[in-house]
Amino acid sequence: MSDVHAAIERAHRDEWAQVVATLARRIGDLDIAEEMAAEAFAAAVERWPVDGVPPKPGAWLTTTAHRRAIDRLRREVRRDEKQREALMLADTPEPLGAIDDDRLRLVFTCCHPAINMEARVALTLRMVGGLTVAEIARAFLVQETAMSRRITRAKEKIKAAHIPYRVPDREDLPARVAGVLTVLFLIFNEGYLGSEPGGETVRGELTGEAIRLARLIKVLLPDDGEVAGLLALMLLIEARRAARVSASGELVPLDEQDRAAWDRALIAEGHALVRARLAAGEAPGRYQILAAINAVHTDARDIRDTDWWQVVALYDQLARVDPSPIVRLNRAIAVAEVDGAEVALAQVEGLPLDGYRAFHATRADLLRRAGRSGDARAAYERAIALEGNSAETAYLVRRRDQLGTGVQ
């Protein structure tokens, strides 16, 4: 027994700082990290004398602390959901600004128009989403040091400008909502498919929180098409989460997913929002078009039933609103289903996305489909070399290793 206690004392001395630092990076809150680390060590005092000292005490403590932090965050989310349900049952709607939600106020504080768009989005991802600087840098395809400076400048701007901590008045909302929606979508993306090497593939606490906040914003702006579009988009993507990663921990692409595992209630809600925006007859924005694309995918019972012509047409519409290289890359994936891999490859080659893992993974798949195994292998190797989560890496390694075996 004394040996176990000695092991716990050594772990406390040698591992405490690392456990707290790792957890703080993951959840973005040092105070909670320290509390959960203390709980993990308390659990070690209780469990190690029974189960024995684990081979890697630091990893055991970090995992235990992380699980307890997730449980705590989920409890907070459920508490906020109950408060929102109570508001919705009230006889009269709450006036603007009366929604008592600390995170929503923090989102709007960070997304003040006095801060430039990229800086406000980055700051909010750090302060509200709890994303690490490295994760945010990967989302923006920039160096971590540059992103760190951007976040620091944004904090200094809030302090110097005395920006208030509150949900803004109705007339102030339009100037901030675009940045808020960008933040929520990036938080959601990091939760749906994590970018941190060695980190969790799926982080349900992030996707759930992004959807929760989007619902609150829709209460504030019930007629805003892009708010409804983003909520629909996130619901339709979240509906597929259970089928996204296999039991062995490998990423499952859309064409291989078990559609019976999709959440039909979320799909129905997302489709209803998309139909409502179509009925409004307004020119759709980026999130509404992305939601429509995902509505086409989730409407198909089988990948072969997908209306790829409609998907390409929607990407053409999206490219007029957002003519980014990533939109062009995603459009090419749909083009491959309509016109073949060689046509899609011609559209992909030359895109300025060399540091973007999905670019090389897409190019590798198109080369494989075109029968160019040697080039496909090189593209898979490039994708695997770029940092990403373990589930995606496992999928890319399997596809690379299948080249030349006759497996398609």
Short mmCIF file of C-alpha atoms in Angstrom, two decimals:
data_model
loop_
_atom_site.label_atom_id
_atom_site.label_comp_id
_atom_site.label_asym_id
_atom_site.label_seq_id
_atom_site.Cartn_x
_atom_site.Cartn_y
_atom_site.Cartn_z
CA MET A 1 0.00 0.00 0.00
CA SER A 2 2.84 2.39 0.84
CA ASP A 3 4.28 1.77 -2.65
CA VAL A 4 1.01 2.90 -4.20
CA HIS A 5 0.91 6.05 -2.08
CA ALA A 6 4.52 6.74 -2.99
CA ALA A 7 3.60 6.38 -6.68
CA ILE A 8 0.74 8.87 -6.23
CA GLU A 9 3.08 11.34 -4.51
CA ARG A 10 5.61 10.99 -7.34
CA ALA A 11 2.87 11.51 -9.92
CA HIS A 12 1.66 14.62 -8.09
CA ARG A 13 5.17 15.99 -8.03
CA ASP A 14 6.14 15.04 -11.60
CA GLU A 15 2.87 15.03 -13.54
CA TRP A 16 0.69 17.76 -11.99
CA ALA A 17 1.87 20.63 -14.20
CA GLN A 18 1.67 18.54 -17.39
CA VAL A 19 -1.83 17.25 -16.61
CA VAL A 20 -3.11 20.77 -15.92
CA ALA A 21 -1.42 22.22 -19.01
CA THR A 22 -2.76 19.49 -21.31
CA LEU A 23 -6.29 19.80 -19.95
CA ALA A 24 -6.20 23.61 -20.12
CA ARG A 25 -5.27 23.41 -23.80
CA ARG A 26 -8.16 21.07 -24.49
CA ILE A 27 -10.94 22.92 -22.65
CA GLY A 28 -9.60 26.48 -22.64
CA ASP A 29 -10.14 27.11 -18.89
CA LEU A 30 -7.23 26.95 -16.45
CA ASP A 31 -9.41 27.05 -13.33
CA ILE A 32 -11.50 24.08 -14.44
CA ALA A 33 -8.32 22.28 -15.52
CA GLU A 34 -6.85 22.62 -12.03
CA GLU A 35 -10.11 21.50 -10.38
CA MET A 36 -10.41 18.44 -12.61
CA ALA A 37 -6.73 17.56 -12.13
CA ALA A 38 -7.30 17.62 -8.38
CA GLU A 39 -10.32 15.33 -8.82
CA ALA A 40 -8.23 12.98 -10.95
CA PHE A 41 -5.59 12.70 -8.23
CA ALA A 42 -8.34 12.09 -5.68
CA ALA A 43 -9.62 9.30 -7.93
CA ALA A 44 -6.09 7.87 -8.07
CA VAL A 45 -5.99 7.72 -4.27
CA GLU A 46 -9.23 5.72 -4.39
CA ARG A 47 -8.60 3.48 -7.41
CA TRP A 48 -4.87 2.75 -7.56
CA PRO A 49 -4.75 0.82 -4.28
CA VAL A 50 -7.49 -1.44 -5.74
CA ASP A 51 -6.54 -1.62 -9.43
CA GLY A 52 -2.82 -1.09 -9.17
CA VAL A 53 -0.65 1.76 -10.46
CA PRO A 54 -1.22 2.15 -14.22
CA PRO A 55 1.77 1.73 -16.58
CA LYS A 56 1.53 5.42 -17.57
CA PRO A 57 0.30 7.36 -14.53
CA GLY A 58 0.38 10.73 -16.32
CA ALA A 59 -1.78 9.48 -19.19
CA TRP A 60 -4.24 7.89 -16.73
CA LEU A 61 -4.53 11.14 -14.78
CA THR A 62 -4.94 13.26 -17.92
CA THR A 63 -7.65 10.98 -19.33
CA THR A 64 -9.52 10.87 -16.03
CA ALA A 65 -9.34 14.66 -15.63
CA HIS A 66 -10.48 15.18 -19.22
CA ARG A 67 -13.49 12.89 -18.82
CA ARG A 68 -14.53 14.68 -15.65
CA ALA A 69 -14.17 18.06 -17.41
CA ILE A 70 -16.40 16.85 -20.26
CA ASP A 71 -18.99 15.62 -17.75
CA ARG A 72 -18.95 19.01 -16.07
CA LEU A 73 -19.34 20.90 -19.34
CA ARG A 74 -22.20 18.64 -20.36
CA ARG A 75 -23.96 19.31 -17.06
CA GLU A 76 -23.61 23.04 -17.69
CA VAL A 77 -25.02 22.63 -21.19
CA ARG A 78 -28.00 20.66 -19.88
CA ARG A 79 -28.60 23.34 -17.24
CA ASP A 80 -28.60 26.06 -19.90
CA GLU A 81 -30.95 23.98 -22.07
CA LYS A 82 -33.41 23.71 -19.19
CA GLN A 83 -33.27 27.48 -18.69
CA ARG A 84 -33.96 27.99 -22.39
CA GLU A 85 -36.89 25.55 -22.28
CA ALA A 86 -38.35 27.50 -19.36
CA LEU A 87 -38.11 30.72 -21.38
CA MET A 88 -39.83 29.07 -24.34
CA LEU A 89 -42.74 27.99 -22.10
CA ALA A 90 -43.33 31.55 -20.88
CA ASP A 91 -46.56 33.26 -21.96
CA THR A 92 -44.72 36.19 -23.53
CA PRO A 93 -41.41 36.24 -25.41
CA GLU A 94 -38.38 37.64 -23.62
CA PRO A 95 -37.20 41.03 -24.93
CA LEU A 96 -33.92 41.30 -26.80
CA GLY A 97 -30.94 41.08 -24.48
CA ALA A 98 -32.88 39.24 -21.76
CA ILE A 99 -31.40 35.85 -22.65
CA ASP A 100 -29.22 35.11 -19.66
CA ASP A 101 -26.36 33.17 -21.20
CA ASP A 102 -22.77 33.95 -20.27
CA ARG A 103 -21.24 32.33 -23.33
CA LEU A 104 -23.56 34.15 -25.72
CA ARG A 105 -22.63 37.47 -24.12
CA LEU A 106 -18.96 36.55 -24.40
CA VAL A 107 -19.39 35.64 -28.07
CA PHE A 108 -20.91 39.04 -28.84
CA THR A 109 -18.28 40.83 -26.76
CA CYS A 110 -15.45 39.18 -28.69
CA CYS A 111 -17.20 39.80 -32.03
CA HIS A 112 -17.39 43.57 -31.60
CA PRO A 113 -17.00 45.42 -34.96
CA ALA A 114 -14.13 47.48 -33.52
CA ILE A 115 -11.99 44.35 -33.93
CA ASN A 116 -11.18 43.15 -37.45
CA MET A 117 -13.10 40.06 -38.55
CA GLU A 118 -10.29 37.49 -38.47
CA ALA A 119 -9.08 38.65 -35.06
CA ARG A 120 -12.57 38.64 -33.52
CA VAL A 121 -13.23 35.13 -34.82
CA ALA A 122 -9.89 33.85 -33.54
CA LEU A 123 -10.36 35.43 -30.11
CA THR A 124 -13.84 33.97 -29.73
CA LEU A 125 -12.67 30.52 -30.71
CA ARG A 126 -10.06 30.76 -27.97
CA MET A 127 -12.19 32.34 -25.23
CA VAL A 128 -15.54 30.66 -25.89
CA GLY A 129 -14.79 27.51 -27.86
CA GLY A 130 -11.76 26.60 -25.76
CA LEU A 131 -9.79 25.74 -28.88
CA THR A 132 -6.02 25.81 -28.64
CA VAL A 133 -4.02 28.38 -30.58
CA ALA A 134 -2.69 25.54 -32.74
CA GLU A 135 -6.23 24.35 -33.58
CA ILE A 136 -7.30 27.88 -34.49
CA ALA A 137 -4.19 28.37 -36.64
CA ARG A 138 -5.00 25.18 -38.55
CA ALA A 139 -8.56 26.42 -39.14
CA PHE A 140 -7.16 29.62 -40.68
CA LEU A 141 -4.25 27.86 -42.45
CA VAL A 142 -1.69 30.19 -40.79
CA GLN A 143 1.32 29.74 -38.49
CA GLU A 144 0.65 29.28 -34.77
CA THR A 145 2.87 32.25 -33.81
CA ALA A 146 0.95 34.57 -36.14
CA MET A 147 -2.36 33.43 -34.67
CA SER A 148 -1.10 33.94 -31.12
CA ARG A 149 -0.20 37.55 -31.92
CA ARG A 150 -3.61 38.10 -33.54
CA ILE A 151 -5.44 36.87 -30.43
CA THR A 152 -3.29 39.00 -28.13
CA ARG A 153 -3.99 42.13 -30.17
CA ALA A 154 -7.74 41.42 -30.08
CA LYS A 155 -7.69 41.13 -26.27
CA GLU A 156 -5.82 44.42 -26.02
CA LYS A 157 -8.36 46.09 -28.31
CA ILE A 158 -11.29 45.00 -26.12
CA LYS A 159 -9.55 46.37 -23.04
CA ALA A 160 -8.55 49.66 -24.65
CA ALA A 161 -11.97 50.27 -26.24
CA HIS A 162 -13.88 49.37 -23.04
CA ILE A 163 -16.15 47.04 -25.02
CA PRO A 164 -19.10 46.02 -22.80
CA TYR A 165 -19.84 42.42 -21.83
CA ARG A 166 -23.43 42.02 -23.05
CA VAL A 167 -25.70 40.94 -25.87
CA PRO A 168 -25.95 44.11 -28.02
CA ASP A 169 -29.12 46.06 -28.77
CA ARG A 170 -31.18 45.07 -31.81
CA GLU A 171 -29.72 47.79 -34.04
CA ASP A 172 -26.20 46.58 -33.22
CA LEU A 173 -26.78 42.92 -34.08
CA PRO A 174 -26.27 43.07 -37.88
CA ALA A 175 -22.73 44.40 -37.47
CA ARG A 176 -21.76 41.46 -35.28
CA VAL A 177 -23.80 38.48 -36.36
CA ALA A 178 -21.60 37.52 -39.33
CA GLY A 179 -18.58 37.10 -37.08
CA VAL A 180 -20.65 35.23 -34.50
CA LEU A 181 -21.88 32.75 -37.09
CA THR A 182 -18.35 32.18 -38.39
CA VAL A 183 -17.19 31.45 -34.84
CA LEU A 184 -19.98 28.97 -34.18
CA PHE A 185 -19.33 27.10 -37.41
CA LEU A 186 -15.60 26.82 -36.73
CA ILE A 187 -16.27 25.60 -33.18
CA PHE A 188 -18.71 23.07 -34.62
CA ASN A 189 -16.19 21.89 -37.23
CA GLU A 190 -13.51 21.32 -34.60
CA GLY A 191 -15.99 19.26 -32.60
CA TYR A 192 -17.23 17.25 -35.56
CA LEU A 193 -13.77 16.31 -36.78
CA GLY A 194 -10.95 17.40 -34.49
CA SER A 195 -7.74 18.72 -36.03
CA GLU A 196 -5.38 18.14 -33.10
CA PRO A 197 -2.89 15.31 -33.76
CA GLY A 198 -3.45 12.60 -31.18
CA GLY A 199 -6.55 14.38 -29.90
CA GLU A 200 -10.15 13.25 -29.87
CA THR A 201 -11.70 12.70 -33.28
CA VAL A 202 -15.18 13.77 -32.21
CA ARG A 203 -15.87 16.30 -29.47
CA GLY A 204 -19.60 16.25 -28.80
CA GLU A 205 -19.35 19.01 -26.22
CA LEU A 206 -18.24 21.43 -28.94
CA THR A 207 -20.84 20.47 -31.55
CA GLY A 208 -23.57 20.53 -28.90
CA GLU A 209 -22.53 23.95 -27.63
CA ALA A 210 -22.36 25.43 -31.13
CA ILE A 211 -25.88 24.19 -31.88
CA ARG A 212 -27.16 25.44 -28.52
CA LEU A 213 -25.81 28.94 -29.13
CA ALA A 214 -27.16 28.95 -32.70
CA ARG A 215 -30.62 28.19 -31.32
CA LEU A 216 -30.34 31.12 -28.93
CA ILE A 217 -29.28 33.46 -31.73
CA LYS A 218 -32.24 32.30 -33.80
CA VAL A 219 -34.49 33.42 -30.92
CA LEU A 220 -32.84 36.85 -31.16
CA LEU A 221 -33.01 36.98 -34.97
CA PRO A 222 -35.88 34.71 -36.04
CA ASP A 223 -36.06 36.13 -39.58
CA ASP A 224 -32.33 36.10 -40.35
CA GLY A 225 -31.77 33.64 -43.20
CA GLU A 226 -28.12 32.95 -42.44
CA VAL A 227 -28.81 32.22 -38.77
CA ALA A 228 -31.43 29.66 -39.82
CA GLY A 229 -29.09 28.37 -42.52
CA LEU A 230 -26.23 27.79 -40.10
CA LEU A 231 -28.49 26.04 -37.60
CA ALA A 232 -29.85 23.79 -40.38
CA LEU A 233 -26.33 23.08 -41.64
CA MET A 234 -25.05 22.07 -38.22
CA LEU A 235 -28.09 19.89 -37.52
CA LEU A 236 -27.71 18.03 -40.82
CA ILE A 237 -24.00 17.43 -40.23
CA GLU A 238 -24.51 16.47 -36.59
CA ALA A 239 -27.15 13.95 -37.68
CA ARG A 240 -24.40 11.92 -39.38
CA ARG A 241 -21.91 11.99 -36.50
CA ALA A 242 -22.65 8.49 -35.18
CA ALA A 243 -21.71 7.00 -38.55
CA ARG A 244 -18.63 9.15 -39.06
CA VAL A 245 -16.07 7.02 -37.18
CA SER A 246 -15.90 3.21 -37.23
CA ALA A 247 -15.65 0.98 -34.16
CA SER A 248 -11.94 0.59 -34.90
CA GLY A 249 -11.47 4.36 -34.78
CA GLU A 250 -11.21 5.01 -38.51
CA LEU A 251 -12.88 7.86 -40.38
CA VAL A 252 -15.82 6.66 -42.50
CA PRO A 253 -16.42 8.75 -45.66
CA LEU A 254 -19.92 9.66 -46.78
CA ASP A 255 -20.16 6.92 -49.40
CA GLU A 256 -19.35 4.21 -46.82
CA GLN A 257 -21.50 5.43 -43.92
CA ASP A 258 -24.34 3.38 -42.45
CA ARG A 259 -27.26 5.69 -43.15
CA ALA A 260 -29.47 3.76 -40.75
CA ALA A 261 -27.31 5.25 -37.98
CA TRP A 262 -28.13 8.81 -39.00
CA ASP A 263 -30.33 10.80 -36.61
CA ARG A 264 -33.60 11.20 -38.52
CA ALA A 265 -35.05 13.71 -36.03
CA LEU A 266 -32.16 16.10 -36.60
CA ILE A 267 -32.43 15.57 -40.36
CA ALA A 268 -36.16 16.37 -40.30
CA GLU A 269 -35.51 19.55 -38.31
CA GLY A 270 -32.72 20.61 -40.64
CA HIS A 271 -34.81 19.93 -43.76
CA ALA A 272 -37.70 21.97 -42.32
CA LEU A 273 -35.39 24.96 -41.80
CA VAL A 274 -34.06 24.66 -45.36
CA ARG A 275 -37.58 24.50 -46.80
CA ALA A 276 -38.63 27.53 -44.75
CA ARG A 277 -35.74 29.57 -46.16
CA LEU A 278 -36.57 28.48 -49.73
CA ALA A 279 -40.17 29.55 -49.16
CA ALA A 280 -38.99 32.98 -47.99
CA GLY A 281 -37.80 33.65 -51.54
CA GLU A 282 -34.70 35.61 -50.52
CA ALA A 283 -31.27 35.31 -52.13
CA PRO A 284 -29.50 32.70 -49.99
CA GLY A 285 -26.18 33.29 -48.28
CA ARG A 286 -23.26 30.95 -47.69
CA TYR A 287 -24.73 28.95 -44.81
CA GLN A 288 -28.11 28.56 -46.47
CA ILE A 289 -26.48 27.12 -49.60
CA LEU A 290 -24.27 24.78 -47.57
CA ALA A 291 -27.38 23.65 -45.68
CA ALA A 292 -29.13 22.97 -48.99
CA ILE A 293 -26.16 20.87 -50.17
CA ASN A 294 -26.30 18.83 -46.98
CA ALA A 295 -30.07 18.50 -47.36
CA VAL A 296 -29.50 16.85 -50.75
CA HIS A 297 -27.01 14.40 -49.20
CA THR A 298 -29.25 13.54 -46.24
CA ASP A 299 -32.29 13.17 -48.48
CA ALA A 300 -30.68 10.26 -50.38
CA ARG A 301 -31.33 6.79 -48.98
CA ASP A 302 -28.18 5.53 -50.68
CA ILE A 303 -25.08 7.27 -52.06
CA ARG A 304 -26.20 6.16 -55.54
CA ASP A 305 -29.47 8.07 -55.10
CA THR A 306 -27.69 11.40 -54.54
CA ASP A 307 -28.70 14.13 -56.98
CA TRP A 308 -25.14 15.10 -57.90
CA TRP A 309 -26.29 17.50 -60.62
CA GLN A 310 -28.12 19.50 -57.98
CA VAL A 311 -25.08 19.41 -55.70
CA VAL A 312 -22.88 20.81 -58.50
CA ALA A 313 -25.46 23.52 -59.24
CA LEU A 314 -25.55 24.49 -55.56
CA TYR A 315 -21.75 24.69 -55.46
CA ASP A 316 -21.87 26.95 -58.52
CA GLN A 317 -24.22 29.20 -56.57
CA LEU A 318 -21.97 29.03 -53.51
CA ALA A 319 -18.90 29.94 -55.58
CA ARG A 320 -20.57 33.22 -56.54
CA VAL A 321 -21.05 34.03 -52.85
CA ASP A 322 -17.77 32.55 -51.60
CA PRO A 323 -15.21 32.09 -54.42
CA SER A 324 -12.65 30.43 -52.16
CA PRO A 325 -10.27 27.58 -53.12
CA ILE A 326 -11.92 25.29 -50.57
CA VAL A 327 -15.32 25.79 -52.22
CA ARG A 328 -13.74 24.98 -55.59
CA LEU A 329 -12.18 21.86 -54.08
CA ASN A 330 -15.49 20.64 -52.69
CA ARG A 331 -17.24 21.41 -55.98
CA ALA A 332 -14.71 19.22 -57.79
CA ILE A 333 -15.65 16.27 -55.56
CA ALA A 334 -19.23 16.58 -56.82
CA VAL A 335 -18.04 17.10 -60.41
CA ALA A 336 -16.20 13.77 -60.23
CA GLU A 337 -19.55 12.05 -59.65
CA VAL A 338 -21.07 13.76 -62.71
CA ASP A 339 -18.23 14.06 -65.23
CA GLY A 340 -15.58 11.67 -63.91
CA ALA A 341 -12.33 11.86 -61.96
CA GLU A 342 -10.15 13.26 -64.80
CA VAL A 343 -12.42 16.29 -65.26
CA ALA A 344 -12.43 16.90 -61.50
CA LEU A 345 -8.63 16.56 -61.34
CA ALA A 346 -8.23 19.31 -63.93
CA GLN A 347 -10.23 21.60 -61.64
CA VAL A 348 -8.26 20.63 -58.52
CA GLU A 349 -4.72 20.93 -59.86
CA GLY A 350 -3.16 24.27 -59.06
CA LEU A 351 -5.43 25.23 -56.17
CA PRO A 352 -3.37 27.15 -53.56
CA LEU A 353 -4.01 24.61 -50.79
CA ASP A 354 -0.69 22.81 -50.43
CA GLY A 355 -0.80 22.94 -46.62
CA TYR A 356 -4.41 21.74 -46.45
CA ARG A 357 -4.73 18.04 -45.71
CA ALA A 358 -8.13 17.63 -47.36
CA PHE A 359 -6.73 18.96 -50.63
CA HIS A 360 -4.13 16.18 -50.88
CA ALA A 361 -6.62 13.55 -49.66
CA THR A 362 -9.14 14.62 -52.33
CA ARG A 363 -6.49 14.70 -55.02
CA ALA A 364 -5.28 11.24 -53.98
CA ASP A 365 -8.78 9.81 -54.22
CA LEU A 366 -9.35 11.35 -57.67
CA LEU A 367 -6.00 10.00 -58.90
CA ARG A 368 -6.90 6.55 -57.55
CA ARG A 369 -10.23 6.65 -59.35
CA ALA A 370 -8.49 7.74 -62.54
CA GLY A 371 -6.23 4.67 -62.35
CA ARG A 372 -3.03 6.65 -61.65
CA SER A 373 -1.84 4.56 -58.69
CA GLY A 374 1.70 5.93 -58.48
CA ASP A 375 0.55 9.55 -58.37
CA ALA A 376 -2.24 8.59 -55.96
CA ARG A 377 0.26 6.99 -53.58
CA ALA A 378 2.39 10.15 -53.54
CA ALA A 379 -0.68 12.26 -52.84
CA TYR A 380 -1.77 9.97 -50.00
CA GLU A 381 1.73 10.16 -48.53
CA ARG A 382 1.58 13.96 -48.64
CA ALA A 383 -1.83 13.96 -46.92
CA ILE A 384 -0.64 11.52 -44.25
CA ALA A 385 2.45 13.66 -43.57
CA LEU A 386 0.33 16.70 -42.74
CA GLU A 387 -0.95 16.91 -39.17
CA GLY A 388 -4.44 15.64 -38.48
CA ASN A 389 -6.45 13.42 -36.19
CA SER A 390 -5.83 9.68 -35.87
CA ALA A 391 -9.15 8.58 -37.42
CA GLU A 392 -8.48 10.48 -40.62
CA THR A 393 -4.89 9.23 -40.72
CA ALA A 394 -6.06 5.61 -40.33
CA TYR A 395 -8.44 6.02 -43.26
CA LEU A 396 -5.75 7.57 -45.48
CA VAL A 397 -3.25 4.83 -44.61
CA ARG A 398 -5.80 2.13 -45.48
CA ARG A 399 -6.62 3.73 -48.83
CA ARG A 400 -2.92 4.10 -49.63
CA ASP A 401 -2.20 0.50 -48.74
CA GLN A 402 -5.06 -0.72 -50.93
CA LEU A 403 -3.47 0.76 -54.05
CA GLY A 404 -2.45 -1.98 -56.45
CA THR A 405 -4.42 -4.66 -54.56
CA GLY A 406 -7.51 -4.35 -56.71
CA VAL A 407 -9.58 -3.01 -53.80
CA GLN A 408 -11.53 0.12 -54.78
#
